[in-house]
Short mmCIF file of C-alpha atoms in Angstrom, two decimals:
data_model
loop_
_atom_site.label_atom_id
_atom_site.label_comp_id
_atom_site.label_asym_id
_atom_site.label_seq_id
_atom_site.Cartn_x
_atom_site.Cartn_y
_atom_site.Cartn_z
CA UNK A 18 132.84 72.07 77.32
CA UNK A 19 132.41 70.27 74.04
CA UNK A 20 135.72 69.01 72.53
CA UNK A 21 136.97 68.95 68.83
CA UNK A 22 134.55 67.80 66.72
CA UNK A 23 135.57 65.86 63.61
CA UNK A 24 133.16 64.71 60.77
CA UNK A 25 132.50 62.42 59.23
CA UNK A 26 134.50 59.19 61.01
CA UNK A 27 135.06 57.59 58.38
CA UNK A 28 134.72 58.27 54.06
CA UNK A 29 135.58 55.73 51.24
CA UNK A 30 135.69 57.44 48.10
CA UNK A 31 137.75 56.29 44.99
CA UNK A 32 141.12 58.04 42.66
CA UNK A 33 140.40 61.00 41.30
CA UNK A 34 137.21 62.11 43.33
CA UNK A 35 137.49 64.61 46.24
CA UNK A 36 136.94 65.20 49.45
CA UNK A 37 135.83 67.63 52.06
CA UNK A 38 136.67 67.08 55.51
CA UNK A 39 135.27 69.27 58.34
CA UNK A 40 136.37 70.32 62.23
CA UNK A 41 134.94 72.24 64.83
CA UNK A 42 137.25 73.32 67.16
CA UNK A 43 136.93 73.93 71.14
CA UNK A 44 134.70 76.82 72.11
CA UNK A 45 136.77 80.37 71.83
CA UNK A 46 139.36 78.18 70.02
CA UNK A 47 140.48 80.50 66.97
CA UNK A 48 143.16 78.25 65.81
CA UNK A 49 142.44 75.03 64.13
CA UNK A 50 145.18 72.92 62.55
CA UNK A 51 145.40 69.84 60.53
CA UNK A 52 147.57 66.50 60.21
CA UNK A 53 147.91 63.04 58.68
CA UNK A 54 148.54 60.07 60.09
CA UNK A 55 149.67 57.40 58.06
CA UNK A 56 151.73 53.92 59.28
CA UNK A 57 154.36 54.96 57.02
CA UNK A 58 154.59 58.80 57.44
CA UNK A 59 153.36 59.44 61.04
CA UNK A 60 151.39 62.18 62.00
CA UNK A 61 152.48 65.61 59.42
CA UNK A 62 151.43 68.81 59.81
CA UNK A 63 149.49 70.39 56.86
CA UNK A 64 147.96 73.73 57.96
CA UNK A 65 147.10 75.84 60.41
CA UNK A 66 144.39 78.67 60.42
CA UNK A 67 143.70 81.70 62.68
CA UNK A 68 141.07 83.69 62.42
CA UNK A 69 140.13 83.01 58.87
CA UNK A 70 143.63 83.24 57.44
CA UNK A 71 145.96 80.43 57.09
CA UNK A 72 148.99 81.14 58.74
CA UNK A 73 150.97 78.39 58.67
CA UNK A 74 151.52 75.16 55.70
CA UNK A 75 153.99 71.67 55.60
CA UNK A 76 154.72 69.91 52.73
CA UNK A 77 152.06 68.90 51.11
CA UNK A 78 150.61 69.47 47.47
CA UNK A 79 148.17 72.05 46.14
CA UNK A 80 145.64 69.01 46.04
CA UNK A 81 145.44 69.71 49.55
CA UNK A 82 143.31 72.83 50.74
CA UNK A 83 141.64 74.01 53.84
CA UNK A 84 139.62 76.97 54.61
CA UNK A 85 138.02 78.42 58.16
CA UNK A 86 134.99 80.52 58.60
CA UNK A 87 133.89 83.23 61.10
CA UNK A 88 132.93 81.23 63.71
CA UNK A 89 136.48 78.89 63.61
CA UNK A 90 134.87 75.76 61.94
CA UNK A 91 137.29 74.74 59.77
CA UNK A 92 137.17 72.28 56.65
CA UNK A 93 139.68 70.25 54.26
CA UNK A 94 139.36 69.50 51.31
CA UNK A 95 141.55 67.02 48.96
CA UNK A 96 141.04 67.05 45.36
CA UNK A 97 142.22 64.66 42.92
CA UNK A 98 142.69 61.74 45.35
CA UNK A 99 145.30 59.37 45.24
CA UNK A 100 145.83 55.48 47.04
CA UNK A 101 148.72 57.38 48.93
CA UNK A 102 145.79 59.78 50.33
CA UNK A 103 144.35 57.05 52.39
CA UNK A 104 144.90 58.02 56.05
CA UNK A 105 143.67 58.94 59.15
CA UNK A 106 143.09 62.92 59.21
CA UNK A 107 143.37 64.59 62.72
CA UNK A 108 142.56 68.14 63.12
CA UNK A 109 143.62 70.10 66.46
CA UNK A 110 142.25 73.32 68.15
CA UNK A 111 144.28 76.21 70.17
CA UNK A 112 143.59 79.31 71.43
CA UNK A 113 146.15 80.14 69.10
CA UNK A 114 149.31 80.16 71.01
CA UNK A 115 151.94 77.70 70.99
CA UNK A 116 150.90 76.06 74.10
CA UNK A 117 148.12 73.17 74.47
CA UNK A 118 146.91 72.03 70.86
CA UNK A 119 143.66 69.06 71.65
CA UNK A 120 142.76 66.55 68.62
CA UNK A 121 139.63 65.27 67.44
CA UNK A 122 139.03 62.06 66.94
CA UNK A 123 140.01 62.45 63.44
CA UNK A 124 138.34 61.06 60.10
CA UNK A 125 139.58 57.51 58.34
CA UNK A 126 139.60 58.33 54.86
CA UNK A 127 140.46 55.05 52.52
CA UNK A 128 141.04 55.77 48.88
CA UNK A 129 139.81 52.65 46.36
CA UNK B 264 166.67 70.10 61.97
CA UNK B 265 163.19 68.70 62.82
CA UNK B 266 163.72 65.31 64.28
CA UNK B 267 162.40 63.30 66.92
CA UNK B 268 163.24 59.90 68.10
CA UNK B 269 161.33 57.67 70.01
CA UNK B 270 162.01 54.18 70.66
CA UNK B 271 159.40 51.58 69.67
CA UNK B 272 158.06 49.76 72.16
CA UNK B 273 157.94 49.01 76.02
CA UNK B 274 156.14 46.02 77.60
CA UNK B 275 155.51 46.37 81.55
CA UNK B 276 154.03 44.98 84.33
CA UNK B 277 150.80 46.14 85.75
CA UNK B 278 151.76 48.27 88.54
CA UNK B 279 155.27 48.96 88.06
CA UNK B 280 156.32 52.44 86.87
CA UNK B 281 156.68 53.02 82.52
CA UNK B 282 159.47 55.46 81.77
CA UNK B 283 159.11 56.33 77.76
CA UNK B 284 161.98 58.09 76.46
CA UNK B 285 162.34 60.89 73.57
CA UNK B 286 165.22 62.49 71.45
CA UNK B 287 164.95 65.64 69.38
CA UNK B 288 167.69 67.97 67.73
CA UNK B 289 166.70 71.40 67.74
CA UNK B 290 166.97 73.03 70.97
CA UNK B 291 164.84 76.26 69.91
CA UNK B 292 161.79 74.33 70.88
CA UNK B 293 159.20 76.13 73.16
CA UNK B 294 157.33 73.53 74.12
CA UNK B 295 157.30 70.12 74.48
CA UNK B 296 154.54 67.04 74.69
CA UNK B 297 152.98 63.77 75.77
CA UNK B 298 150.03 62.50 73.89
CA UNK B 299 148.06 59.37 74.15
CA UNK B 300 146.59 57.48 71.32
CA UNK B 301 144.27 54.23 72.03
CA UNK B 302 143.38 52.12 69.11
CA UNK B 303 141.12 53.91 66.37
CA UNK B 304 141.07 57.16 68.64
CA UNK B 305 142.22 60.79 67.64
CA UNK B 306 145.35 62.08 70.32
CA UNK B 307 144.94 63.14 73.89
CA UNK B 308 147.02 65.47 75.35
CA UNK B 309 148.55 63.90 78.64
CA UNK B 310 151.29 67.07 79.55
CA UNK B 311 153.20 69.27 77.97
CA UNK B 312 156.75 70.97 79.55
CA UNK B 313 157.54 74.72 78.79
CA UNK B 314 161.03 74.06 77.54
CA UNK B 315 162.70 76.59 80.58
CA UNK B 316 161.54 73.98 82.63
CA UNK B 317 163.27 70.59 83.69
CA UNK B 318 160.53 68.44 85.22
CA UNK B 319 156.92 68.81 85.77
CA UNK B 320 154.45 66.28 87.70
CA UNK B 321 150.96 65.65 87.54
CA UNK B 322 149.21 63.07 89.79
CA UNK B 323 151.10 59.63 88.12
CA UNK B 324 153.06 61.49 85.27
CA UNK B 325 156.44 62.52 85.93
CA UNK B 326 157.88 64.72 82.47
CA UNK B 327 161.47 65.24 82.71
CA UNK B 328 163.79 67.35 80.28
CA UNK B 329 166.93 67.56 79.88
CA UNK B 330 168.06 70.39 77.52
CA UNK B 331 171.73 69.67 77.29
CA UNK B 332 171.27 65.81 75.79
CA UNK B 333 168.07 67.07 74.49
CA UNK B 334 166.29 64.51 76.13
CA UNK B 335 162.88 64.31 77.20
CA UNK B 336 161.16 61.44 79.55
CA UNK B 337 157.41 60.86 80.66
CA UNK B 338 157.24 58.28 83.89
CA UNK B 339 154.12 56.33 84.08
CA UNK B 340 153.90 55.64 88.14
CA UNK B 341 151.44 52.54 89.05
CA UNK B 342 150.90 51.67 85.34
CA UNK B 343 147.59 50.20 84.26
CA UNK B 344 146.10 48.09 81.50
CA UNK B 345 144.23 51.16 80.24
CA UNK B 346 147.38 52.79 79.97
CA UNK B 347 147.90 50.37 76.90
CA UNK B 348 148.48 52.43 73.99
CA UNK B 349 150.85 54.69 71.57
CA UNK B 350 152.83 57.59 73.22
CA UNK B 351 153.89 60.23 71.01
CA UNK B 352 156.09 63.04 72.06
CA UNK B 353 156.32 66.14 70.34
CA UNK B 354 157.81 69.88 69.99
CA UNK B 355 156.91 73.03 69.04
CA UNK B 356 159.23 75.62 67.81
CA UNK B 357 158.68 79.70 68.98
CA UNK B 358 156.33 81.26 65.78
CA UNK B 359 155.50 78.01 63.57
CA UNK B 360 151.89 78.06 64.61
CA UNK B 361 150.21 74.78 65.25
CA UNK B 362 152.93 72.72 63.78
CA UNK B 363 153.95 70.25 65.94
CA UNK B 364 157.11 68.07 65.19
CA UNK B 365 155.81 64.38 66.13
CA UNK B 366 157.97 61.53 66.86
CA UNK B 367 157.16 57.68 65.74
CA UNK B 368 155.38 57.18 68.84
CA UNK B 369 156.02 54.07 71.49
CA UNK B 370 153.62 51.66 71.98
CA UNK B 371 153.29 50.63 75.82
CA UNK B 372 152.27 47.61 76.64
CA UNK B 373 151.26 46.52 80.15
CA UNK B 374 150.58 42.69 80.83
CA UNK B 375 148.50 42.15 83.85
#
């Protein structure tokens, strides 16, 4: 069975451009959710989505968006981008309990 | 209150046992985890404890929990050189969907 699929590895772009990340999560996987990791902040929790609808959101600004189609794939996008946006992005896929979340290998984004 | 403590770092000796400890405050959790992180890699899931539980073993990983200090331990038997990396420990509370509550992570070291 395939794992989570993150692409692409790595993006530079510069301020004020955006973004669109994208994740495909574990076969039958309905849940997809998404984090940043950043030396200063850890990993943070940003969304979740099941089944199309997001059900779940942390702390971050508007500039930050997701969506997730019919068959689970989900994307991120980041609008507006900032230095402070430069991070390592980690989505993770669940059946959609609360029981074993698995992570991609995540995309580096660095912000110029 | 979200919070989870982790201490820093651990150097060890190939071949002795790793014990990595973990703090957290709010005893509603459901579930609790051990992830792995090498160097420029997304997370790995190691184990994960239902939080009714107090231990749980699988082949060199011991997870202990103690809900009354709120303390939760992952033993490393036989450590290895690839067992070099960042722990991170983390909890999930009952209905916040795909939201884990990470701690700072401890970075194991194991000289040969």
């Amino acid at each position: 069975k395939a794992g989570v699929t993150q692409t692409p590895r790595y993006l530079i772009k510069t301020r004020g451009q955006q973004v669109t990340l994208s994740c495909s999560p574990i076969s039958g996987h309905r849940s997809v959710s998404w984090y940043q990791q950043t030396p200063g902040q850890g990993l943070q929790f940003l969304f979740e989505y099941f089944s199309e609808t997001q059900r779940n959101k942390g702390n971050f600004p508007g500039r930050f968006s997701g969506r997730q189609f019919s068959n689970s794939r989900s994307e991120m996008n980041v609008s507006t981008l900032e230095l402070g946006d430069s991070a390592l992005y980690l989505c993770a896929s669940s059946t959609g309990g609360s029981e074993k979340l698995f992570f991609g290998s995540g995309t580096q984004l660095s912000v110029l | 209150g979200e919070d989870v403590e982790q201490s820093l770092f651990l150097s060890v000796r190939e071949g002795d046992s790793s014990v990595i400890n973990c703090t957290y405050t709010d005893s509603s959790s459901t579930y609790l985890y051990w992830y792995k992180q090498e160097p420029g890699a997304g997370l790995q899931l190691l184990t994960y404890i239902f939080s009714n539980m107090d231990m749980k073993q699988d082949q060199r990983l011991t997870v202990l929990l103690n809900k009354k200090d709120k303390h939760l331990s992952l033993r490393i038997a036989d450590t290895q050189t690839g067992d070099s990396a960042i722990y991170f420990c983390a909890e999930i509370f009952s209905g916040n969907t795909g939201k884990l509550i990470f701690g700072q992570g401890t970075t194991l070291q194991v000289k040969p």
